[in-house]
XYZ file of N, CA and C in Angstrom:
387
model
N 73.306 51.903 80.341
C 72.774 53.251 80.396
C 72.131 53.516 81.748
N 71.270 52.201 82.354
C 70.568 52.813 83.494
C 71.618 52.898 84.663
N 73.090 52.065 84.503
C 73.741 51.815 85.490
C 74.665 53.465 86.058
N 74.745 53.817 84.849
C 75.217 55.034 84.643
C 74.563 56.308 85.302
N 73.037 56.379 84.443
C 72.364 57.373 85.263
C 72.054 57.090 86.778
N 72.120 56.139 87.041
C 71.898 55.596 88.786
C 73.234 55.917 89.283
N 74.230 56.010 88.657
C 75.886 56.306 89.361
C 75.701 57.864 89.422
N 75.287 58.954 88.427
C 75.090 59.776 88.840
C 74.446 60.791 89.425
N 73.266 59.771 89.843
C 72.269 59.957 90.595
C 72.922 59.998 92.016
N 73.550 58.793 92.473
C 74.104 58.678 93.730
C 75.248 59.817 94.006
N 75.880 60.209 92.666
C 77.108 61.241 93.168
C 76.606 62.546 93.312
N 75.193 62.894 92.558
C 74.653 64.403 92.793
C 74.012 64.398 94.108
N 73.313 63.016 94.621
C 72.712 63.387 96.022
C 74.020 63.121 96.876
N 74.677 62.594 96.997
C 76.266 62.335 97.584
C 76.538 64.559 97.971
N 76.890 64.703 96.771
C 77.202 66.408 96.179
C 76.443 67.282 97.264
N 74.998 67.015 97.063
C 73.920 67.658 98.020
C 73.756 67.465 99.265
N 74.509 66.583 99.817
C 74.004 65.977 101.268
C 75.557 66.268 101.875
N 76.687 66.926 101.297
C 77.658 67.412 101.883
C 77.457 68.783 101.937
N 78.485 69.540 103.485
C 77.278 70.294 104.239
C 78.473 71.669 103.475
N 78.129 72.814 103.181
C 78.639 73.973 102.666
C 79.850 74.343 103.351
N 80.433 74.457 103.046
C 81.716 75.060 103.282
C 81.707 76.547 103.463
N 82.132 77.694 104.228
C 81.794 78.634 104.071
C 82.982 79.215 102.970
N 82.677 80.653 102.587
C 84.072 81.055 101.467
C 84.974 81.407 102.795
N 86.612 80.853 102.305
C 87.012 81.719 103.568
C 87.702 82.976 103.254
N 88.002 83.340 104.437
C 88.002 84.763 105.039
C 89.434 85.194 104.499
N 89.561 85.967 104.515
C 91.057 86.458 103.483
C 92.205 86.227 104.987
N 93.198 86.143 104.742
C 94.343 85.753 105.811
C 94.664 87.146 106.096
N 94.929 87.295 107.167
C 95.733 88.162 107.916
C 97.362 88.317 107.682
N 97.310 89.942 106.928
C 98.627 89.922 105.887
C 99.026 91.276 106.975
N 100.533 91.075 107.011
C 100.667 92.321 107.477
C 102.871 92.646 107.286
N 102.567 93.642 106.890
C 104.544 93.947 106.512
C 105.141 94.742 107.667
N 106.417 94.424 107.986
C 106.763 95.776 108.753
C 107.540 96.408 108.481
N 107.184 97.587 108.747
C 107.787 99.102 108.064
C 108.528 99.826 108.360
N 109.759 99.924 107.618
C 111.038 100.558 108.166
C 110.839 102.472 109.034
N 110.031 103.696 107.853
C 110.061 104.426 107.833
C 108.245 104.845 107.183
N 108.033 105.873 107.804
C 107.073 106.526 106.823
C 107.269 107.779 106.399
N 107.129 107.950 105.481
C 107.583 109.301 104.362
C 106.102 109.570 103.915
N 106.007 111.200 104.305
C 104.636 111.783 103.847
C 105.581 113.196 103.625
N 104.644 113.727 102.131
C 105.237 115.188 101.867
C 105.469 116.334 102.545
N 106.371 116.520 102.271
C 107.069 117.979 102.988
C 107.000 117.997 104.450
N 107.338 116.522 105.272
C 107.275 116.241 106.288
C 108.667 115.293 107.096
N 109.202 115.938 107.826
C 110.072 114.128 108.143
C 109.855 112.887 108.130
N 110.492 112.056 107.842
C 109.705 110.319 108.709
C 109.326 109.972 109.403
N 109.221 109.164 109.792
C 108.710 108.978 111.200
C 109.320 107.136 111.072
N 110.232 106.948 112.229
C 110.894 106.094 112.384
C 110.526 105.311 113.540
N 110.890 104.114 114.037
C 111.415 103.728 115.274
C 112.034 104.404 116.411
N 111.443 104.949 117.925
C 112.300 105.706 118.195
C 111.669 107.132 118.063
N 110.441 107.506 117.527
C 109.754 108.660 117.175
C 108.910 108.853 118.065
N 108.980 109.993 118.860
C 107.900 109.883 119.726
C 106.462 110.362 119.836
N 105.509 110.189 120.592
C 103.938 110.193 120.219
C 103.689 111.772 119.962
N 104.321 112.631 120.287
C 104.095 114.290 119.716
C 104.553 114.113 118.385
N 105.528 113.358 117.975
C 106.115 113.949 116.608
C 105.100 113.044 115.393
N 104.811 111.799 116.238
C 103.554 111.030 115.322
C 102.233 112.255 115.049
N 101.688 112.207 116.313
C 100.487 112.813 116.115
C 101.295 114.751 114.998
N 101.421 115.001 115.765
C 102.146 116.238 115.147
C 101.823 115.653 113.187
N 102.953 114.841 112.995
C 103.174 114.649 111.265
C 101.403 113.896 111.052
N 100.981 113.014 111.158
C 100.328 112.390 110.903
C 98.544 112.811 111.794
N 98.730 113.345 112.615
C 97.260 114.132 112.980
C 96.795 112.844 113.910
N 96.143 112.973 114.598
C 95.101 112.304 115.108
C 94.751 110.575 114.649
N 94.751 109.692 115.631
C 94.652 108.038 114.490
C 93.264 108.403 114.395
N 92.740 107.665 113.639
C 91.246 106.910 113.160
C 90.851 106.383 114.085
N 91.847 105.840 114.898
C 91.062 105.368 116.139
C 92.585 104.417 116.938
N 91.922 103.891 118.648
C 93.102 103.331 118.635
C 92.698 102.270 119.636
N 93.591 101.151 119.109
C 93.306 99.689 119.846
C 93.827 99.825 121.046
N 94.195 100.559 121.574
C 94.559 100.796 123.106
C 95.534 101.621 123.366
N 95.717 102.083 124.366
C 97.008 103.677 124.538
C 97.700 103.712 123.714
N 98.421 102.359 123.096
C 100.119 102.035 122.707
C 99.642 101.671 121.693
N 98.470 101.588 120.833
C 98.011 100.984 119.520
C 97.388 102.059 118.769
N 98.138 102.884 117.380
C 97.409 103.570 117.378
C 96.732 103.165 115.433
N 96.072 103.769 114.662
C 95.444 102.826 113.798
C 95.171 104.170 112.824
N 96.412 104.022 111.449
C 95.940 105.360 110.662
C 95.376 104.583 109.168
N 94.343 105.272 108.533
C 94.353 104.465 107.190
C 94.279 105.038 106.064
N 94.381 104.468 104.984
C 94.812 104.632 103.568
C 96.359 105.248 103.351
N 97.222 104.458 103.605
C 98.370 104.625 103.406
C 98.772 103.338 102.187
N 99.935 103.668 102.015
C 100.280 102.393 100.391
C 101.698 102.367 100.735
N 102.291 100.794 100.204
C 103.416 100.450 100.316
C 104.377 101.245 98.917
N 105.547 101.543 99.125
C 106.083 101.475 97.685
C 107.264 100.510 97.822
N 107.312 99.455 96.573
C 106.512 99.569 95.590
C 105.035 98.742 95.796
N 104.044 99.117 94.868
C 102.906 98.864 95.286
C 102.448 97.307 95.337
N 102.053 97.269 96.467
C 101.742 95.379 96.451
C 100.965 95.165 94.926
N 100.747 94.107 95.354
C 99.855 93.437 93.870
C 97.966 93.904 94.828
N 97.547 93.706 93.502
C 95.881 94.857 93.584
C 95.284 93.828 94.808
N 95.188 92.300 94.789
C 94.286 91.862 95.815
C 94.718 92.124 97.144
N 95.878 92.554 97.875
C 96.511 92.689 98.497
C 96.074 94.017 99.212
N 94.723 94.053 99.987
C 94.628 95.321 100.567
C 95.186 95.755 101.910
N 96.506 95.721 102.027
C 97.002 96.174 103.108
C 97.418 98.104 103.010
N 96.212 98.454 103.738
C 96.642 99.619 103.423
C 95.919 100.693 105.086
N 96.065 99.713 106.149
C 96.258 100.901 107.448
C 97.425 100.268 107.880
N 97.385 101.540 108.444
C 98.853 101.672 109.465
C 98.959 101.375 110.711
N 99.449 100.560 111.051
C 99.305 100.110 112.590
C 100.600 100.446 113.386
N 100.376 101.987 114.624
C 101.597 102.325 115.249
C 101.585 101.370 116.272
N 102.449 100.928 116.864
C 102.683 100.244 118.462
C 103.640 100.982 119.064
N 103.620 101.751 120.152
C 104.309 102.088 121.452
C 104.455 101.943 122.467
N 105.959 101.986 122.627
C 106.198 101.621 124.107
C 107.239 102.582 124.718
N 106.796 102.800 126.005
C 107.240 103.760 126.402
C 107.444 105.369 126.258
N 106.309 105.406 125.419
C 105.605 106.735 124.707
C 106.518 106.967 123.481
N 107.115 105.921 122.942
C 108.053 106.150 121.742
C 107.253 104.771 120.691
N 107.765 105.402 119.177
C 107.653 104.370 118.372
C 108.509 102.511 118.281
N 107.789 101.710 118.848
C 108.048 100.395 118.253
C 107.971 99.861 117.294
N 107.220 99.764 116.727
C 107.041 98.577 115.309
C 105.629 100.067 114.827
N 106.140 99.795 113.240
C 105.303 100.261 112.351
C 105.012 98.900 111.279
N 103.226 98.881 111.212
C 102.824 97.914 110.811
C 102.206 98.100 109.318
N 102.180 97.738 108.125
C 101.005 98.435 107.644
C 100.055 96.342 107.206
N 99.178 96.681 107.658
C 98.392 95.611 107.427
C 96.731 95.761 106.595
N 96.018 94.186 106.417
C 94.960 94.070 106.158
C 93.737 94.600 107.010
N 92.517 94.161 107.048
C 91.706 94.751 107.860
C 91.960 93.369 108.694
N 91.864 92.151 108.294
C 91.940 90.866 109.016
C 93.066 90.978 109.706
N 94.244 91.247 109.476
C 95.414 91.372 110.474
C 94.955 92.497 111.497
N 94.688 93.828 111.553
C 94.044 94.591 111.774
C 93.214 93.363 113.101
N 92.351 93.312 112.540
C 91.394 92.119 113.787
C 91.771 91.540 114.691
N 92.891 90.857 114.279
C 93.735 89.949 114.807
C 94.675 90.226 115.843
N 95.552 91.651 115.839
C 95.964 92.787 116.635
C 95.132 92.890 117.829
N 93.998 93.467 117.569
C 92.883 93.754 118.404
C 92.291 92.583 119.193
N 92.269 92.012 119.107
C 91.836 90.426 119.792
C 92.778 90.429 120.441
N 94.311 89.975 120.436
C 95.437 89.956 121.153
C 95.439 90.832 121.739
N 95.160 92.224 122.409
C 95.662 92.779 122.590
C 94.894 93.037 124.149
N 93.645 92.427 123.555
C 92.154 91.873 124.640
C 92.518 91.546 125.244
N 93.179 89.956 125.024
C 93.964 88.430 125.603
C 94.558 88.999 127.156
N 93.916 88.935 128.018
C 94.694 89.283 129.832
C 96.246 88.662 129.482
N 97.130 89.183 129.895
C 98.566 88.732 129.632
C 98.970 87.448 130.212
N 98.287 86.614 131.114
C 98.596 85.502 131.465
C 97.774 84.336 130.799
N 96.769 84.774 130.069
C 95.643 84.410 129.706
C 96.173 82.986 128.687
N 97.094 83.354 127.882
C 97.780 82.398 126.765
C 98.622 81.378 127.608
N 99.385 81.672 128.733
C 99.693 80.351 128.996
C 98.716 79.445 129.771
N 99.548 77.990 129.591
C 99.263 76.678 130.558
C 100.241 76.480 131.582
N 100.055 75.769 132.498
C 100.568 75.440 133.194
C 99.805 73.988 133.835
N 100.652 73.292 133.687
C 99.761 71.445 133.934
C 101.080 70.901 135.723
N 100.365 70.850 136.440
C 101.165 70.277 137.830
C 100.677 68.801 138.112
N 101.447 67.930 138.799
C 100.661 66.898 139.065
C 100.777 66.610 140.162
């Protein structure tokens, strides 16, 4: 009996003296999107340019840089599953036309924005000897 309560004596302070883990952070989810369809409006495709965006869709929420623009509460169909909050829209342009339509998390969202920081040479190495 005492050998016992002394074994779990050692595994609860063992338990306590390991250091917290934080919860983690939800992953960076993000789909890419063929078309967007809003009522009584055209799509807006690949190839769409920044008058006909702003025009259908108004003004972003904000924007991660000239070519990044950031609309939200939009929904996939069919509808993801409920934990799955991917629901802004992430435009990218180039050349004052539509590239990639994103719709992502807020963490993907983040993740965009950080990269986008990154000086363009910044990611490589280069090792000489």
């Amino acid at each position: 009996m005492k050998t016992t309560i002394t074994a779990l004596l050692a595994v609860g302070c063992t338990l306590l003296a390991l250091p917290v883990l934080p919860a983690s952070e939800p992953r960076a989810r993000a789909y890419r999107v063929n078309a967007i369809e809003t009522l009584n409006s055209p799509t807006i495709e690949p190839g769409a340019s920044e008058f006909t965006v702003r025009h259908i869709l108004g003004e972003p929420a904000r924007k991660l840089d000239a070519n990044t623009w950031v609309y939200e509460r939009f929904r996939a169909w069919p509808e993801p599953p409920v934990e799955d909050d991917r629901r802004t829209l992430v435009i990218q342009f180039h050349s004052g036309r539509v590239a990639d339509l994103l719709l992502v998390n807020s963490r993907a969202e983040v993740v965009i924005a950080a990269r986008l920081q990154t000086k363009p040479g910044a990611r490589e190495l280069v090792a000489a000897k």
